[in-house]
Coordinates of C-alpha atoms in Angstrom, one line a residue:
X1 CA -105.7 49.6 -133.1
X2 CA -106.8 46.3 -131.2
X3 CA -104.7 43.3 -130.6
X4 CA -106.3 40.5 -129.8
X5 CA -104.2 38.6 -127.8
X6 CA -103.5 37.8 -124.1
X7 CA -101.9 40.5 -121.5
X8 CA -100.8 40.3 -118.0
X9 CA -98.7 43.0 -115.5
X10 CA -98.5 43.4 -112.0
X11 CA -101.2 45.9 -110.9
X12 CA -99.6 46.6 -107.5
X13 CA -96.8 48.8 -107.0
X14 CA -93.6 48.2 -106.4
X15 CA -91.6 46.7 -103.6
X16 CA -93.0 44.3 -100.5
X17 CA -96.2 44.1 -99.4
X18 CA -98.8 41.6 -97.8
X19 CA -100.4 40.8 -101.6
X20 CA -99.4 41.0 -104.5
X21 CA -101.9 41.3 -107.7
X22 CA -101.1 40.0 -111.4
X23 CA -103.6 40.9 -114.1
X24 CA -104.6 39.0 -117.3
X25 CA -106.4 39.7 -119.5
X26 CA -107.7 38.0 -122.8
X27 CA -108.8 34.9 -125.2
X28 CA -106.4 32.9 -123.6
X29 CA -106.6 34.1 -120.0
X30 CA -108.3 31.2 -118.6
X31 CA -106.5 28.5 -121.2
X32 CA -103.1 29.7 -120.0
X33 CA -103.3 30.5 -116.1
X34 CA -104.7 26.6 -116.0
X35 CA -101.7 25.7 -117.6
X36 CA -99.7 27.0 -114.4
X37 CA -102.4 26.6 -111.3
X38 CA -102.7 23.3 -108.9
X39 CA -105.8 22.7 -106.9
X40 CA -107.3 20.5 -105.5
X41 CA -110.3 20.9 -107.8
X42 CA -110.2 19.4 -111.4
X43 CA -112.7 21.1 -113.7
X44 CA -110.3 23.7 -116.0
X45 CA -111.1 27.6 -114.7
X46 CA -113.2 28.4 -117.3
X47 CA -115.8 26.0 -116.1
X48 CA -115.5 26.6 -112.7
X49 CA -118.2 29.0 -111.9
X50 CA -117.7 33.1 -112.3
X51 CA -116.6 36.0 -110.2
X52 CA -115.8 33.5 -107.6
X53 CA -112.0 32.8 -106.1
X54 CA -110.2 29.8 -106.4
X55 CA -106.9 28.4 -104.2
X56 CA -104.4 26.6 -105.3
X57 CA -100.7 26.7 -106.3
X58 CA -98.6 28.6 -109.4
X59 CA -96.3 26.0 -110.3
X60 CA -93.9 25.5 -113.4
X61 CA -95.2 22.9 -115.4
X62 CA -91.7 22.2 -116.6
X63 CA -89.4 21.8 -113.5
X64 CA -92.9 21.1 -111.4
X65 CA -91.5 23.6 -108.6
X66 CA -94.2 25.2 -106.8
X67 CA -93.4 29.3 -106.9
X68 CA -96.0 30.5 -105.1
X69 CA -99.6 29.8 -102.8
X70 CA -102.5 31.7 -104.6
X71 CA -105.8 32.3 -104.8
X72 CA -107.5 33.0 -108.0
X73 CA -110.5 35.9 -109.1
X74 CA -112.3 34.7 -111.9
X75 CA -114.1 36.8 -114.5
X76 CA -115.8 35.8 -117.6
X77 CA -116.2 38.7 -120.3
X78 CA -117.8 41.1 -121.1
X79 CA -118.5 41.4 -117.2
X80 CA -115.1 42.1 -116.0
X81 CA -112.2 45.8 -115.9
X82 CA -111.9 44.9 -119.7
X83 CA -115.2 43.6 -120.9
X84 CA -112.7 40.3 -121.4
X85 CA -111.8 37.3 -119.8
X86 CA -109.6 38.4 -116.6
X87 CA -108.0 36.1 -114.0
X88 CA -106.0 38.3 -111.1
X89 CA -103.9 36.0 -109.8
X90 CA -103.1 37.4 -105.7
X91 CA -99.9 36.1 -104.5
X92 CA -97.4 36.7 -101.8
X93 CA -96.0 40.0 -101.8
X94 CA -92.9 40.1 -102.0
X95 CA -90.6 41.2 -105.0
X96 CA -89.3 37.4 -105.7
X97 CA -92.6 36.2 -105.9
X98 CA -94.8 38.5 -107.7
X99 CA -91.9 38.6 -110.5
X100 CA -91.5 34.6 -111.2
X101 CA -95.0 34.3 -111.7
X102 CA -95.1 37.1 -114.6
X103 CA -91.8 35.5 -116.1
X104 CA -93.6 32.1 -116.0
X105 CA -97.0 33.9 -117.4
X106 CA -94.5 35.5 -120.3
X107 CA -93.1 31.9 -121.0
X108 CA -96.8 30.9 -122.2
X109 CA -97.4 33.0 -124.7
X110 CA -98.7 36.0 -122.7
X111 CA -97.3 39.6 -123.4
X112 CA -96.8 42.4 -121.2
X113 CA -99.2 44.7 -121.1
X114 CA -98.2 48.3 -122.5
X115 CA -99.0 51.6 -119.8
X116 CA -102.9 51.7 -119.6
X117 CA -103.8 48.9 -121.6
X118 CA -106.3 46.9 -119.4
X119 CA -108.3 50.3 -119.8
X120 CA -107.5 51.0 -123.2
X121 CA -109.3 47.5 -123.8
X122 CA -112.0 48.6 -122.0
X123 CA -112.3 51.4 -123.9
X124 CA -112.1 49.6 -127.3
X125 CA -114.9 46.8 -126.0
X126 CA -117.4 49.6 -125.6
X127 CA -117.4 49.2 -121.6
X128 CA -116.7 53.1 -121.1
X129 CA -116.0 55.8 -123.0
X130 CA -112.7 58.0 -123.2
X131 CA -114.3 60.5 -120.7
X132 CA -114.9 57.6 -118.2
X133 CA -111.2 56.0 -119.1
X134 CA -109.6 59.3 -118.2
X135 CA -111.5 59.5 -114.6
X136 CA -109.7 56.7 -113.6
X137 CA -106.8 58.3 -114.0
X138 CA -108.0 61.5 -111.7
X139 CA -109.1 58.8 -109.1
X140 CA -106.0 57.0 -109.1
X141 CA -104.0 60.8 -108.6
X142 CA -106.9 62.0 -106.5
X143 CA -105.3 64.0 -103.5
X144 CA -108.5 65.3 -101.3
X145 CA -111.9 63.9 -101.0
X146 CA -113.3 66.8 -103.2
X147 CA -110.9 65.9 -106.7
X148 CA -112.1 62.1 -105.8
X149 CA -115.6 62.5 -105.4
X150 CA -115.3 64.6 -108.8
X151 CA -113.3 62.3 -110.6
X152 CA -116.0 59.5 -109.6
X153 CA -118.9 61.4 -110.8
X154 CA -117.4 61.6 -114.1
X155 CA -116.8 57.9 -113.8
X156 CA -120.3 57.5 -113.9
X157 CA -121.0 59.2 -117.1
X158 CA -122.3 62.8 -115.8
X159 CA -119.7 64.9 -118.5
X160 CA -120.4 61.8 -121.2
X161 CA -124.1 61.5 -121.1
X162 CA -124.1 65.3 -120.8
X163 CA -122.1 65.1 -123.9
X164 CA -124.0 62.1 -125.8
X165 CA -127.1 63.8 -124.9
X166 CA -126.1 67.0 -127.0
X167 CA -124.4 65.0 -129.7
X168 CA -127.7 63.3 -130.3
X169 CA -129.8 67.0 -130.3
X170 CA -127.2 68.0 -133.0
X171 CA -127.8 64.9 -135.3
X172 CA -131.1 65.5 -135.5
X173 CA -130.9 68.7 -136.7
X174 CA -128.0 68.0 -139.2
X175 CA -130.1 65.7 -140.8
X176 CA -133.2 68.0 -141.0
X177 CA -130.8 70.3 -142.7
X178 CA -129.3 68.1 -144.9
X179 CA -133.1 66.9 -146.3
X180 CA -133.6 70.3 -146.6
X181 CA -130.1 70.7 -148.7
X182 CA -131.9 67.7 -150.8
X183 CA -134.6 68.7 -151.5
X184 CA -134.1 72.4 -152.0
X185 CA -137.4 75.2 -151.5
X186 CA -136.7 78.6 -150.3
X187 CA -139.3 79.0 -147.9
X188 CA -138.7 75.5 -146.6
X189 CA -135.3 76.2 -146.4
X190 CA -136.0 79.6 -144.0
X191 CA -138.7 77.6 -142.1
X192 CA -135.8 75.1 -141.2
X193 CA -132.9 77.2 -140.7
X194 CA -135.2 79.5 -137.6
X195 CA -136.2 76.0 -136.4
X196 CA -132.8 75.2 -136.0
X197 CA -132.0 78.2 -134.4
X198 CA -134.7 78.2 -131.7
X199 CA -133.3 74.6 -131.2
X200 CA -129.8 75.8 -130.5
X201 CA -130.3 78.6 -128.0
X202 CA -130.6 76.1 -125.0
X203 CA -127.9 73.9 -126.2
X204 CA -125.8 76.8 -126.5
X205 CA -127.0 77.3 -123.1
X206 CA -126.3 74.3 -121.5
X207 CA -122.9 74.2 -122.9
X208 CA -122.1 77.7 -121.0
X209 CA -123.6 76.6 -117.8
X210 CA -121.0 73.7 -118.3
X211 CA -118.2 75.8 -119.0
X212 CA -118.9 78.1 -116.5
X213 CA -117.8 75.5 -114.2
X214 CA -114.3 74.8 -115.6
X215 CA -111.9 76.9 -113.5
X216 CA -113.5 75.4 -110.6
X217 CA -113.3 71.7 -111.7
X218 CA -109.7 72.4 -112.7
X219 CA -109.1 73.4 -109.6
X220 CA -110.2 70.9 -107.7
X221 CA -109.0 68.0 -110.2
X222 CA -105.3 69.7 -110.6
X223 CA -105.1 71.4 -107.1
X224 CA -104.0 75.3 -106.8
X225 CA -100.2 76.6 -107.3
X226 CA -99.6 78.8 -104.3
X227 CA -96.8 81.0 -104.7
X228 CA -95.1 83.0 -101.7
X229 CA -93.0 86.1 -103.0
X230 CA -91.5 88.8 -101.1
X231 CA -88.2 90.4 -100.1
X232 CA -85.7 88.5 -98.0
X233 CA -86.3 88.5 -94.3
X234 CA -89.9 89.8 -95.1
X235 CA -91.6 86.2 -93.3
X236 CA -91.9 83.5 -96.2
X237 CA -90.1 80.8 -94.3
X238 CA -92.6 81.5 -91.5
X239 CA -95.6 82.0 -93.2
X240 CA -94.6 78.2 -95.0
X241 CA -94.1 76.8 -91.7
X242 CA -96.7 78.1 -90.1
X243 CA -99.1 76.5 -93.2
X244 CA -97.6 73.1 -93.1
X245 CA -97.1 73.3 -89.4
X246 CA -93.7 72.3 -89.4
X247 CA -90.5 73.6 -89.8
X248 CA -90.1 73.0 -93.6
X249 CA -88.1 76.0 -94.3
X250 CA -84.8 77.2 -92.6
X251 CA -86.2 80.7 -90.5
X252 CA -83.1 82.6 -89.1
X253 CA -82.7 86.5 -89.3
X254 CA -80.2 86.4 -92.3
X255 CA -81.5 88.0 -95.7
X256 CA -81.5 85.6 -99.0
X257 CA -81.4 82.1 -96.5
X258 CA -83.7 80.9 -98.9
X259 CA -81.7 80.0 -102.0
X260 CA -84.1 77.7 -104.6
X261 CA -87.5 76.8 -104.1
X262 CA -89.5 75.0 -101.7
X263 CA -92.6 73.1 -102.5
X264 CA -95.1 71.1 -100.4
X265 CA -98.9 69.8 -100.6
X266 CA -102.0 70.8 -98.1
X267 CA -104.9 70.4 -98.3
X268 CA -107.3 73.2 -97.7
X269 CA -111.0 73.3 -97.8
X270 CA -110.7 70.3 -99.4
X271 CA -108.5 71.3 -102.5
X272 CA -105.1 70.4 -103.3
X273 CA -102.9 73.3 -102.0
X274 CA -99.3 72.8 -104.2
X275 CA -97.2 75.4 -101.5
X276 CA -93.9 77.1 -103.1
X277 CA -91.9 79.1 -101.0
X278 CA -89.7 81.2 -103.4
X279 CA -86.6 82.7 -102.8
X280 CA -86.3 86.6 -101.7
X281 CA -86.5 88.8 -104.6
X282 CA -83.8 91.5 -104.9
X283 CA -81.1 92.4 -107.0
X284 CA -78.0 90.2 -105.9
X285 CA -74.4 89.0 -107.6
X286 CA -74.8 86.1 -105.3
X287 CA -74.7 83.1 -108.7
X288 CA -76.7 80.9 -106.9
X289 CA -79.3 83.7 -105.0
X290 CA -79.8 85.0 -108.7
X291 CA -80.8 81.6 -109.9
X292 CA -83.2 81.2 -107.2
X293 CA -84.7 84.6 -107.7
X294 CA -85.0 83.8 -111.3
X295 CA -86.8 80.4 -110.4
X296 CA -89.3 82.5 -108.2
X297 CA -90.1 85.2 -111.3
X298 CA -90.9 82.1 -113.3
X299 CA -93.1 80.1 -110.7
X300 CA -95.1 83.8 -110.4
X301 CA -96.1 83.7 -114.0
X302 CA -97.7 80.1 -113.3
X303 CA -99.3 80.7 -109.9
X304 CA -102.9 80.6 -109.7
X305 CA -102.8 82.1 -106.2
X306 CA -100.0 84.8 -105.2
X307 CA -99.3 84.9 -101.2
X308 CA -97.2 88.6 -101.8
X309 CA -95.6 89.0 -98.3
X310 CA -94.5 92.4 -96.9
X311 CA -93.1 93.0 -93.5
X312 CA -95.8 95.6 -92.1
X313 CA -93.6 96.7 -89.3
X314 CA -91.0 99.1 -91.9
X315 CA -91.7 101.3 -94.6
X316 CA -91.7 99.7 -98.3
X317 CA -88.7 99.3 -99.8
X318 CA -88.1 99.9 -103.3
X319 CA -87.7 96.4 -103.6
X320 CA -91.0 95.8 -102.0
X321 CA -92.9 98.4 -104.4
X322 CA -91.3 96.4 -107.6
X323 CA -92.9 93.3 -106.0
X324 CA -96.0 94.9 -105.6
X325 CA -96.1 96.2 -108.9
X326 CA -95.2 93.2 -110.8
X327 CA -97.5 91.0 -109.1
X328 CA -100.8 93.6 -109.4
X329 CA -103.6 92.2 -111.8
X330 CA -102.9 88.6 -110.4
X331 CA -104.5 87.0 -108.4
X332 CA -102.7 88.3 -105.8
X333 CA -103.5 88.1 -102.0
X334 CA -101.1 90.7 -99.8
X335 CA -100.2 89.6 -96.5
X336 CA -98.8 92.5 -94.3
X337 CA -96.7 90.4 -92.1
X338 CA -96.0 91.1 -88.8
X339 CA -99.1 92.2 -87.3
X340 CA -98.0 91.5 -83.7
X341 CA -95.4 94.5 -83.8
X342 CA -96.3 97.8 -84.2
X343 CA -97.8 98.4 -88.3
X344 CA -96.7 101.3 -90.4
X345 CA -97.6 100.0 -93.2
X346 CA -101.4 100.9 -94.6
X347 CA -103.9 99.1 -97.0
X348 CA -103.7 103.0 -98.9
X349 CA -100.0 102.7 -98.7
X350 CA -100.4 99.2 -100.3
X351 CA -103.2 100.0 -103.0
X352 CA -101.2 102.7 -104.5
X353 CA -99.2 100.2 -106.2
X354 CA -101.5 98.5 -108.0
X355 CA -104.7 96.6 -107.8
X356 CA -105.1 93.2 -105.8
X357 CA -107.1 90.6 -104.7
X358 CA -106.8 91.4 -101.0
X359 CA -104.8 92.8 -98.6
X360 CA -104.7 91.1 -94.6
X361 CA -102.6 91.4 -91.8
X362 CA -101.3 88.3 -90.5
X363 CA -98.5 87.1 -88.1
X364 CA -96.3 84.6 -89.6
X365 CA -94.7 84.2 -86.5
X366 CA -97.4 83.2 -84.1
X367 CA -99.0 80.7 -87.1
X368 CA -101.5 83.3 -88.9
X369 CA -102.2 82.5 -92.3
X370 CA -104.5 79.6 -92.6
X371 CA -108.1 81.3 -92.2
X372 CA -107.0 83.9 -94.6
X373 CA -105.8 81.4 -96.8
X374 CA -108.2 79.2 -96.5
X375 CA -111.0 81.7 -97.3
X376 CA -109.5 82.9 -100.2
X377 CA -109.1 79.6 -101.7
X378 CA -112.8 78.9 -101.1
X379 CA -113.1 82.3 -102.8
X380 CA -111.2 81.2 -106.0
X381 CA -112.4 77.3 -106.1
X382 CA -116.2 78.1 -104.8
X383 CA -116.8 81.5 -105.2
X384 CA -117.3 82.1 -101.7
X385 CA -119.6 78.9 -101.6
X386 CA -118.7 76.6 -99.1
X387 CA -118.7 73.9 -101.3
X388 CA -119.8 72.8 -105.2
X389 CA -121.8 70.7 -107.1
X390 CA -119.5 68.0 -108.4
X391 CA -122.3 66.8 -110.4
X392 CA -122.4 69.1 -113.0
X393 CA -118.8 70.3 -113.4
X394 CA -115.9 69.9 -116.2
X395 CA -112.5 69.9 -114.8
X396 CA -110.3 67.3 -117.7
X397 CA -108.0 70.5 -120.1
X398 CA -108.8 68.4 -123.0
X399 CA -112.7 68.0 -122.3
X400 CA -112.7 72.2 -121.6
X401 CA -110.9 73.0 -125.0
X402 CA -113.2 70.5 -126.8
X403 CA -116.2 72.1 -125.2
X404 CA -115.3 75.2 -126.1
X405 CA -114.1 74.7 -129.6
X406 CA -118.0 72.5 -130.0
X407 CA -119.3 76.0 -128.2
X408 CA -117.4 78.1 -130.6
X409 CA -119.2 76.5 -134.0
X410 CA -122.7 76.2 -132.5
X411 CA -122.2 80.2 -132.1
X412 CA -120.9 80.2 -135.9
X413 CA -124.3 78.4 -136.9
X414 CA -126.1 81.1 -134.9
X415 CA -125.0 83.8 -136.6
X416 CA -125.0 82.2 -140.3
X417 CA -128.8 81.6 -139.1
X418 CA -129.2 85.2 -138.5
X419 CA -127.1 86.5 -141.3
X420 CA -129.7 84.3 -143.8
X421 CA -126.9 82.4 -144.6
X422 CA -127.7 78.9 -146.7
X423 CA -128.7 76.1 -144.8
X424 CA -125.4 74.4 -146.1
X425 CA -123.5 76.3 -144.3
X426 CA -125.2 76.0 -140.8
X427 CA -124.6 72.3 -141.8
X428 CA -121.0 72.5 -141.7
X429 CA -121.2 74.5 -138.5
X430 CA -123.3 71.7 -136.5
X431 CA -121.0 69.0 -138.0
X432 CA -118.2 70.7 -136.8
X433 CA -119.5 70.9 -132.9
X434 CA -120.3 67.1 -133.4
X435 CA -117.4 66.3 -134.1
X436 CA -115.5 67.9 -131.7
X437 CA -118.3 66.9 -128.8
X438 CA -116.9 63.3 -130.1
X439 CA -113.8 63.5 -129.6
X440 CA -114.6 64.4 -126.0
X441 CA -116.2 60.7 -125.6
X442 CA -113.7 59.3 -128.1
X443 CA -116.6 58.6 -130.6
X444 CA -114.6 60.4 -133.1
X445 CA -111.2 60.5 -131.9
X446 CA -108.1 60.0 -134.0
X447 CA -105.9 56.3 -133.1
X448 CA -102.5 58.5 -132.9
X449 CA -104.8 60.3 -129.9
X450 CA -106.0 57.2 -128.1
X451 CA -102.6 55.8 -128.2
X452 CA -101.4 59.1 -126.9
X453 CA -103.9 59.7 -123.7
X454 CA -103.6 55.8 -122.6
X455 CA -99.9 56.3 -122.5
X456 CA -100.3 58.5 -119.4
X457 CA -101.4 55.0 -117.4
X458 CA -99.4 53.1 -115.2
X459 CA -98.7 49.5 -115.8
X460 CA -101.4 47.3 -114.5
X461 CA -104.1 49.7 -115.0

């Protein structure tokens, strides 16, 4: 799983820039950046003290042609990104530049790192756990304050010491069992087994309290999909400008002018808002309209929040009651459109089709939409609560499933408690939440897996 040799790769992106960074990391880190630095001190870097910055020169020990002016960030493991020996090497920024040096870093026995493996190191050196690892990742694709000040909360340990904590609990128990198993008396065995039970309840508990947060740490890690749906000409194009305030999509008083779908972030109460504006939904022979229609059926199956628009100023069209009826039991918010013209069109008249989260008038036109939207995602994210406790919630897919697999086993060890099942049997049920609470922290995680989430980093991170 671990190679123990030396890494670099450019940990800035692409393109030209005031500075440009070069990581490297490893055994050799100090030994082989020497190699290729000029200054005017002469003690090698890896007596020159640490976590300071040295200036000098990258220059080609074998032509002696000077490629770039430096400076230096020196850091002695274990206290550095990778618990190794790192030098960042901050050059120039442009493309020329940045490049030469890593060709000349390549040239010395150096190999370029693979996606995510300054963190994976970390990882493997016991400097943070895969919980923290994968946090980094949220910071780096952080979009609003709220999915960064979560994602850094996690980086400090809150879901893995929440995790270690009850991974420890379990442990404990298993082995009370398994003595018990040992060293088999029935009454001893009947003492332990309600022991173990009253022991569980408030880890089973905990871990619902935890859960119970999920939807709105996804929500605020991954952002909402907002989906607009509606006939053509019913005000979709509007109600996306008026959101984004700008004239995103093409508005003129032609049916079907929006062909395919259009898709733009907001941010709203501080949550990433992923906006689609769909294509009209009617029956067409138009080939390309059809496609487009299609396209907004299938982004409606997907949509965590539906903005259903109907033009309030005409009765419902038999295209507009199929709408309605295929997007009841979402979580669908109806927007009767047009509110500045004179309204035919009732809440009764709207409610007769099916059951929905809402129903609010609005006026695309004059740039209505925000408040209502914005309430309603504070509705869905917070429950109404202006804002959450970032602390305590668990937003990562793979964390949730784990959780609630670990959840699902504790409950099996409940009920084989309360069936007066054998203590063996509990056993297997508390090894199996372990187990699964370690691969949430990577304590028990499979090397095909490791290999798998690291793969998601970029280069240089």
């Amino acid at each position: 799983m671990y190679i123990d040799d030396t890494i670099a790769a450019i940990a800035t992106p692409p393109g030209i820039g005031g500075v440009g960074i070069i990581r490297v990391s490893g055994k050799q880190a100090f030994t082989i950046v020497d190699s290729i630095f000029e200054s005017s001190g002469s003690l090698p870097l890896m007596d020159r003290p640490n976590k300071t910055v040295q200036y000098g020169h990258i220059v080609d020990p074998s032509t002696k042609k000077t490629l770039d002016e430096v400076i230096l960030l020196l850091m002695q493991g274990p206290h550095s990104y990778t618990a190794e020996d790192v030098v960042e090497i901050q050059c120039h920024g442009g493309i020329v530049s940045i490049r030469s040096i890593l060709s000349l870093l390549l040239a010395h026995d150096v190999r370029l790192a693979e996606a995510g493996e300054f963190t994976k190191r970390a990882f493997l050196n016991g400097r943070i756990d895969l919980t923290q690892a994968e946090a980094i990742i949220d910071i780096i694709d952080a979009k609003t304050e709220d999915s960064l000040t979560l994602a850094v909360s996690q980086l400090d340990g809150t879901v893995s010491n929440f995790v270690k904590d009850l991974r420890e609990q379990l442990i404990a128990m298993i082995a009370h069992l398994e003595v018990t198993i040992d060293y088999p008396e029935e009454d001893i065995e009947e003492v332990t087994s309600h022991e173990v039970g009253e022991q569980l309840k408030p880890i089973a508990q905990q871990m619902d309290e935890l859960l119970a947060t999920a939807q709105s740490g996804r929500l605020i890690r991954d952002g909402i999909l907002a989906v607009i749906v509606g006939r053509p000409n019913a005000g979709k194009s509007s109600l996306m400008n008026a959101l984004l305030r700008e004239n995103r999509a093409i508005v003129t008083d032609i049916p079907g002018t929006t062909r395919d779908s259009i898709e733009e972030f907001m941010n709203i109460e501080g949550i990433s808002l992923r906006l689609v504006d769909t294509a009209g939904i009617r029956e067409t022979e138009d080939t390309v309209e059809a496609l487009g229609v299609e396209k907004a059926r299938q982004y409606l199956d997907k949509a965590d929040i539906v903005l259903c628009v109907i033009d309030g100023s005409t009765e419902l069209s038999p295209e507009e009651i199929d709408i309605l009826k295929s997007t009841a039991g979402r979580n669908t918010i109806v927007l009767l459109n047009k509110s500045d013209v004179n309204q035919v069109i009732t809440v009764a008249d709207i409610e007769a089709h099916g059951t929905f989260t809402a129903v609010e008038s609005i006026s695309a036109a004059q740039g209505e939409g925000t408040v209502v939207l914005s309430k309603w995602v504070k509705e869905l994210v917070y429950g109404g609560q202006v804002s959450g406790n970032h602390d305590t919630m668990i937003s990562n897919v793979r964390h949730i499933s784990l959780m609630e697999d670990a959840r699902s086993q504790i409950q099996q060890a409940l009920d084989s408690i309360d069936s007066g099942m054998p203590v063996d049997f509990v056993a297997t049920d508390l090894r199996g939440a372990w187990e699964a609470l370690g691969e949430i922290t990577g304590d028990s995680l499979r090397e095909s897996m490791v290999d798998e989430l690291f793969s998601r980093f970029c280069l240089g991170k």
